[in-house]
Amino acid sequence: MPYLLLLPGGAWLVLFFVVPAVQLGATSLYDPSGSVTTGYAMTWAFSNYPDAIAYAWPQVVRSFAYAGIATVIGILIGYPLAYAIAQKAGRWKNVLLICVVAPMFTSFLVRTLAWKTILSDNGALVGFLRDIGLLAADGRLLATPLAVVLGLTYNFLPFLVLPLYASLERLDTRLLEAAGDLYSSPTRTFLKVTLPLSMPGLVAGTLLFFIPAVGDYINAALLGNTNTTMVGNVVNSAFLSRQEPPQGAALSFLLMAVILAIVFFYVRRSGTDEVV
């Protein structure tokens, strides 16, 4: 019976993940000299992989850097927010949770375009920062790396907050009281009790945040410039603009492999592999 219950989910994964992944892997080995009109021959061109890295390594490094910075900012914002909702919100808990997920009721594209308006050169935010001297008279936020990181942080923050909230909401407050009775300082109580017990939620949240942030290309396209493009932009252009699907598939496969390695290492190092 348990195997029968797994069949629908297993069939879904095979049809919509395994089959496309196999096709993507095959595409990455096509003859790069082919074209959409003449077709692509399977020549087992493993050279597509080093060629793809040589072509797009700045974008690959930039993607991991932007996603990493955004993840750190997301933790600094999301952890206190999740803790406040789980432990301090009281009857306002459901309202605050709705506020966290409410932006997701609109499309990803609309949310990013809203940030483009907020960060625009003629917007109120830039004007205020110029007035108080934090930006030069000709300074700007839009079309900068900061804008891309802010967009990534905003768009993926709910994916970090919700698992953290679920973990912190189950936290037994009697353990915190016991730590206080044993003369533990608030900082020590957090490091020794709260943080370890919330680690499964933190690991799950950071993975749900970091993984899509690395492959994102909407924020870089709308909030950045030609010097802030990410690997997702290169993959997108390889398939849709430059008509080089072998290169796009090779980059996609490489990105998938690197992310899987990072996830495996991160989960094993955090000691939550049996939970995640």
Short mmCIF file of C-alpha atoms in Angstrom, two decimals:
data_model
loop_
_atom_site.label_atom_id
_atom_site.label_comp_id
_atom_site.label_asym_id
_atom_site.label_seq_id
_atom_site.Cartn_x
_atom_site.Cartn_y
_atom_site.Cartn_z
CA MET A 1 0.00 0.00 0.00
CA PRO A 2 2.74 2.60 0.78
CA TYR A 3 4.28 1.99 -2.66
CA LEU A 4 0.89 2.38 -4.31
CA LEU A 5 0.45 5.71 -2.53
CA LEU A 6 3.84 6.81 -3.86
CA LEU A 7 2.95 5.98 -7.46
CA PRO A 8 1.18 9.29 -8.38
CA GLY A 9 4.02 11.43 -7.01
CA GLY A 10 6.65 9.14 -8.54
CA ALA A 11 4.94 9.23 -11.93
CA TRP A 12 4.73 13.02 -11.76
CA LEU A 13 8.46 13.31 -11.00
CA VAL A 14 9.41 10.89 -13.77
CA LEU A 15 7.26 12.67 -16.34
CA PHE A 16 8.08 16.27 -15.45
CA PHE A 17 11.58 16.01 -13.97
CA VAL A 18 13.44 12.87 -15.02
CA VAL A 19 12.36 12.91 -18.67
CA PRO A 20 13.15 16.64 -19.18
CA ALA A 21 16.46 16.21 -17.33
CA VAL A 22 17.45 13.33 -19.63
CA GLN A 23 16.46 15.38 -22.68
CA LEU A 24 18.43 18.35 -21.35
CA GLY A 25 21.47 16.15 -20.83
CA ALA A 26 21.18 14.84 -24.38
CA THR A 27 20.84 18.37 -25.75
CA SER A 28 24.04 19.39 -23.95
CA LEU A 29 25.94 16.80 -26.03
CA TYR A 30 24.61 17.84 -29.44
CA ASP A 31 26.93 19.11 -32.16
CA PRO A 32 27.29 22.85 -31.44
CA SER A 33 27.70 23.58 -35.15
CA GLY A 34 24.07 22.63 -35.82
CA SER A 35 21.19 25.05 -36.07
CA VAL A 36 17.46 25.21 -35.55
CA THR A 37 16.85 24.97 -39.30
CA THR A 38 19.30 22.16 -40.08
CA GLY A 39 18.90 20.31 -36.79
CA TYR A 40 21.40 19.09 -34.22
CA ALA A 41 23.24 15.79 -34.48
CA MET A 42 24.15 13.76 -31.40
CA THR A 43 27.94 13.78 -31.50
CA TRP A 44 28.57 13.35 -27.75
CA ALA A 45 30.28 16.71 -27.75
CA PHE A 46 31.51 16.82 -24.14
CA SER A 47 33.55 19.84 -25.16
CA ASN A 48 30.32 21.83 -24.81
CA TYR A 49 30.84 21.85 -21.05
CA PRO A 50 34.29 23.48 -20.87
CA ASP A 51 33.24 25.81 -23.70
CA ALA A 52 30.14 26.84 -21.74
CA ILE A 53 32.21 27.49 -18.62
CA ALA A 54 34.75 29.53 -20.57
CA TYR A 55 31.93 31.57 -22.11
CA ALA A 56 29.85 32.24 -19.00
CA TRP A 57 32.08 31.84 -15.94
CA PRO A 58 31.68 35.52 -14.89
CA GLN A 59 27.90 35.11 -14.88
CA VAL A 60 28.15 31.83 -12.95
CA VAL A 61 30.33 33.39 -10.25
CA ARG A 62 28.10 36.47 -10.14
CA SER A 63 24.97 34.33 -9.76
CA PHE A 64 26.33 32.49 -6.73
CA ALA A 65 27.65 35.73 -5.24
CA TYR A 66 24.34 37.57 -5.64
CA ALA A 67 22.33 34.59 -4.37
CA GLY A 68 24.68 34.15 -1.40
CA ILE A 69 24.51 37.81 -0.41
CA ALA A 70 20.73 37.84 -0.80
CA THR A 71 20.46 34.68 1.32
CA VAL A 72 22.47 36.25 4.14
CA ILE A 73 20.31 39.39 4.01
CA GLY A 74 17.22 37.19 3.93
CA ILE A 75 18.35 35.35 7.08
CA LEU A 76 19.06 38.63 8.88
CA ILE A 77 15.56 39.84 8.02
CA GLY A 78 13.64 36.57 8.01
CA TYR A 79 14.85 34.98 11.24
CA PRO A 80 13.74 37.83 13.57
CA LEU A 81 10.51 38.13 11.59
CA ALA A 82 9.74 34.41 11.82
CA TYR A 83 10.63 34.37 15.53
CA ALA A 84 8.42 37.37 16.25
CA ILE A 85 5.48 35.81 14.41
CA ALA A 86 5.92 32.40 16.02
CA GLN A 87 6.63 33.46 19.61
CA LYS A 88 5.49 37.06 20.12
CA ALA A 89 2.63 37.82 17.73
CA GLY A 90 -0.20 36.33 19.79
CA ARG A 91 -3.56 36.88 18.14
CA TRP A 92 -1.89 38.78 15.30
CA LYS A 93 -0.04 35.68 14.16
CA ASN A 94 -2.35 34.82 11.26
CA VAL A 95 -2.49 38.42 10.09
CA LEU A 96 1.29 38.66 9.98
CA LEU A 97 1.56 35.35 8.12
CA ILE A 98 -0.86 36.67 5.53
CA CYS A 99 1.31 39.79 5.20
CA VAL A 100 4.34 37.57 4.53
CA VAL A 101 2.65 35.56 1.77
CA ALA A 102 0.43 38.34 0.36
CA PRO A 103 3.03 39.53 -2.22
CA MET A 104 3.00 36.02 -3.70
CA PHE A 105 -0.64 36.53 -4.68
CA THR A 106 0.68 38.63 -7.58
CA SER A 107 2.99 37.40 -10.29
CA PHE A 108 6.77 37.35 -9.92
CA LEU A 109 7.07 39.73 -12.87
CA VAL A 110 4.68 42.30 -11.39
CA ARG A 111 6.54 42.30 -8.07
CA THR A 112 9.85 42.87 -9.82
CA LEU A 113 8.40 45.68 -11.94
CA ALA A 114 7.16 47.29 -8.73
CA TRP A 115 10.73 47.29 -7.42
CA LYS A 116 11.83 48.87 -10.69
CA THR A 117 9.45 51.74 -9.95
CA ILE A 118 10.57 52.01 -6.32
CA LEU A 119 14.25 52.19 -7.27
CA SER A 120 13.82 54.43 -10.30
CA ASP A 121 16.00 57.54 -10.59
CA ASN A 122 12.98 59.83 -10.23
CA GLY A 123 11.41 57.86 -7.40
CA ALA A 124 10.82 59.03 -3.84
CA LEU A 125 13.39 56.64 -2.37
CA VAL A 126 16.28 57.84 -4.51
CA GLY A 127 15.23 61.45 -3.94
CA PHE A 128 15.21 60.93 -0.18
CA LEU A 129 18.63 59.25 -0.17
CA ARG A 130 20.03 62.12 -2.23
CA ASP A 131 18.53 64.67 0.15
CA ILE A 132 20.16 63.10 3.21
CA GLY A 133 23.50 62.66 1.46
CA LEU A 134 23.59 58.87 1.19
CA LEU A 135 23.52 59.14 -2.61
CA ALA A 136 25.37 61.61 -4.78
CA ALA A 137 23.38 64.02 -6.90
CA ASP A 138 23.85 61.75 -9.89
CA GLY A 139 23.74 58.52 -7.85
CA ARG A 140 21.25 55.80 -8.59
CA LEU A 141 19.96 52.48 -7.28
CA LEU A 142 18.37 51.04 -10.39
CA ALA A 143 20.62 49.14 -12.82
CA THR A 144 23.12 48.31 -10.06
CA PRO A 145 24.14 45.08 -8.30
CA LEU A 146 22.41 46.38 -5.17
CA ALA A 147 19.09 46.55 -7.03
CA VAL A 148 19.44 42.94 -8.21
CA VAL A 149 20.27 41.70 -4.69
CA LEU A 150 17.36 43.66 -3.21
CA GLY A 151 15.01 42.19 -5.80
CA LEU A 152 16.20 38.65 -5.08
CA THR A 153 15.83 39.19 -1.34
CA TYR A 154 12.32 40.55 -1.61
CA ASN A 155 11.00 37.99 -4.08
CA PHE A 156 12.29 34.90 -2.28
CA LEU A 157 11.99 36.02 1.36
CA PRO A 158 8.66 34.18 2.00
CA PHE A 159 10.33 30.88 1.06
CA LEU A 160 12.77 31.49 3.91
CA VAL A 161 10.33 32.83 6.50
CA LEU A 162 7.67 30.12 6.27
CA PRO A 163 9.89 27.07 7.05
CA LEU A 164 11.56 29.06 9.82
CA TYR A 165 8.18 29.97 11.26
CA ALA A 166 7.07 26.33 11.18
CA SER A 167 10.22 25.31 13.06
CA LEU A 168 10.11 28.13 15.61
CA GLU A 169 6.39 27.73 16.21
CA ARG A 170 7.04 24.21 17.54
CA LEU A 171 9.77 25.46 19.87
CA ASP A 172 9.08 24.47 23.49
CA THR A 173 9.32 27.74 25.42
CA ARG A 174 9.89 25.80 28.63
CA LEU A 175 13.41 25.09 27.38
CA LEU A 176 14.06 28.83 27.12
CA GLU A 177 12.73 29.33 30.63
CA ALA A 178 14.95 26.53 31.90
CA ALA A 179 17.97 28.14 30.28
CA GLY A 180 17.12 31.42 32.02
CA ASP A 181 16.72 29.62 35.36
CA LEU A 182 20.24 28.27 34.86
CA TYR A 183 21.51 31.86 34.53
CA SER A 184 22.07 31.65 30.77
CA SER A 185 22.21 35.02 29.05
CA PRO A 186 19.74 35.73 26.21
CA THR A 187 22.56 35.50 23.66
CA ARG A 188 23.77 32.17 25.02
CA THR A 189 20.21 30.86 25.19
CA PHE A 190 19.70 31.74 21.54
CA LEU A 191 22.97 30.13 20.43
CA LYS A 192 22.60 26.99 22.54
CA VAL A 193 18.85 26.39 22.51
CA THR A 194 16.83 28.41 19.98
CA LEU A 195 19.19 28.24 17.01
CA PRO A 196 19.94 24.47 17.19
CA LEU A 197 16.25 23.60 17.60
CA SER A 198 15.30 25.82 14.65
CA MET A 199 18.11 24.55 12.43
CA PRO A 200 15.89 22.24 10.32
CA GLY A 201 13.69 25.20 9.39
CA LEU A 202 16.70 27.41 8.76
CA VAL A 203 18.33 24.83 6.48
CA ALA A 204 15.11 24.21 4.56
CA GLY A 205 14.44 27.94 4.25
CA THR A 206 17.92 28.85 3.03
CA LEU A 207 17.78 26.08 0.42
CA LEU A 208 14.34 27.20 -0.79
CA PHE A 209 15.73 30.74 -1.00
CA PHE A 210 19.19 30.12 -2.43
CA ILE A 211 18.41 27.55 -5.13
CA PRO A 212 15.86 29.60 -7.14
CA ALA A 213 17.86 32.78 -6.52
CA VAL A 214 20.92 31.31 -8.27
CA GLY A 215 18.96 30.44 -11.39
CA ASP A 216 16.86 33.60 -11.48
CA TYR A 217 17.16 35.95 -14.45
CA ILE A 218 14.12 38.24 -14.12
CA ASN A 219 15.66 40.45 -11.43
CA ALA A 220 18.93 40.81 -13.33
CA ALA A 221 17.06 41.62 -16.54
CA LEU A 222 14.70 44.23 -15.05
CA LEU A 223 16.71 45.70 -12.16
CA GLY A 224 20.28 45.32 -13.41
CA ASN A 225 22.36 46.20 -16.43
CA THR A 226 24.62 44.41 -18.89
CA ASN A 227 27.28 44.09 -16.19
CA THR A 228 24.96 42.38 -13.69
CA THR A 229 23.68 39.54 -15.84
CA MET A 230 23.41 36.13 -14.18
CA VAL A 231 23.74 32.62 -15.51
CA GLY A 232 19.99 32.42 -16.01
CA ASN A 233 20.21 35.28 -18.50
CA VAL A 234 22.89 33.42 -20.44
CA VAL A 235 20.82 30.23 -20.53
CA ASN A 236 17.76 32.19 -21.60
CA SER A 237 19.61 33.91 -24.43
CA ALA A 238 21.25 30.64 -25.52
CA PHE A 239 17.86 28.99 -26.05
CA LEU A 240 15.78 31.94 -27.25
CA SER A 241 18.10 34.58 -28.75
CA ARG A 242 21.42 33.12 -29.86
CA GLN A 243 19.92 29.75 -30.85
CA GLU A 244 22.65 27.74 -29.12
CA PRO A 245 20.71 25.09 -27.16
CA PRO A 246 23.75 22.83 -26.58
CA GLN A 247 25.49 25.62 -24.69
CA GLY A 248 22.33 26.51 -22.76
CA ALA A 249 21.74 22.88 -21.84
CA ALA A 250 25.37 22.41 -20.77
CA LEU A 251 25.17 25.47 -18.52
CA SER A 252 21.89 24.26 -17.05
CA PHE A 253 23.32 20.83 -16.31
CA LEU A 254 26.46 22.33 -14.76
CA LEU A 255 24.37 24.66 -12.61
CA MET A 256 22.22 21.75 -11.48
CA ALA A 257 25.27 19.66 -10.58
CA VAL A 258 26.95 22.45 -8.61
CA ILE A 259 23.75 23.25 -6.70
CA LEU A 260 23.22 19.58 -5.84
CA ALA A 261 26.78 19.36 -4.53
CA ILE A 262 26.29 22.50 -2.43
CA VAL A 263 22.98 21.21 -1.08
CA PHE A 264 24.50 17.84 -0.16
CA PHE A 265 27.47 19.45 1.57
CA TYR A 266 25.31 22.04 3.37
CA VAL A 267 22.79 19.51 4.63
CA ARG A 268 25.48 17.10 5.78
CA ARG A 269 27.44 19.84 7.55
CA SER A 270 24.33 21.20 9.27
CA GLY A 271 23.47 17.74 10.61
CA THR A 272 19.86 17.94 9.42
CA ASP A 273 20.00 15.40 6.59
CA GLU A 274 17.58 13.10 8.37
CA VAL A 275 15.12 15.99 8.72
CA VAL A 276 15.48 17.72 5.35
#
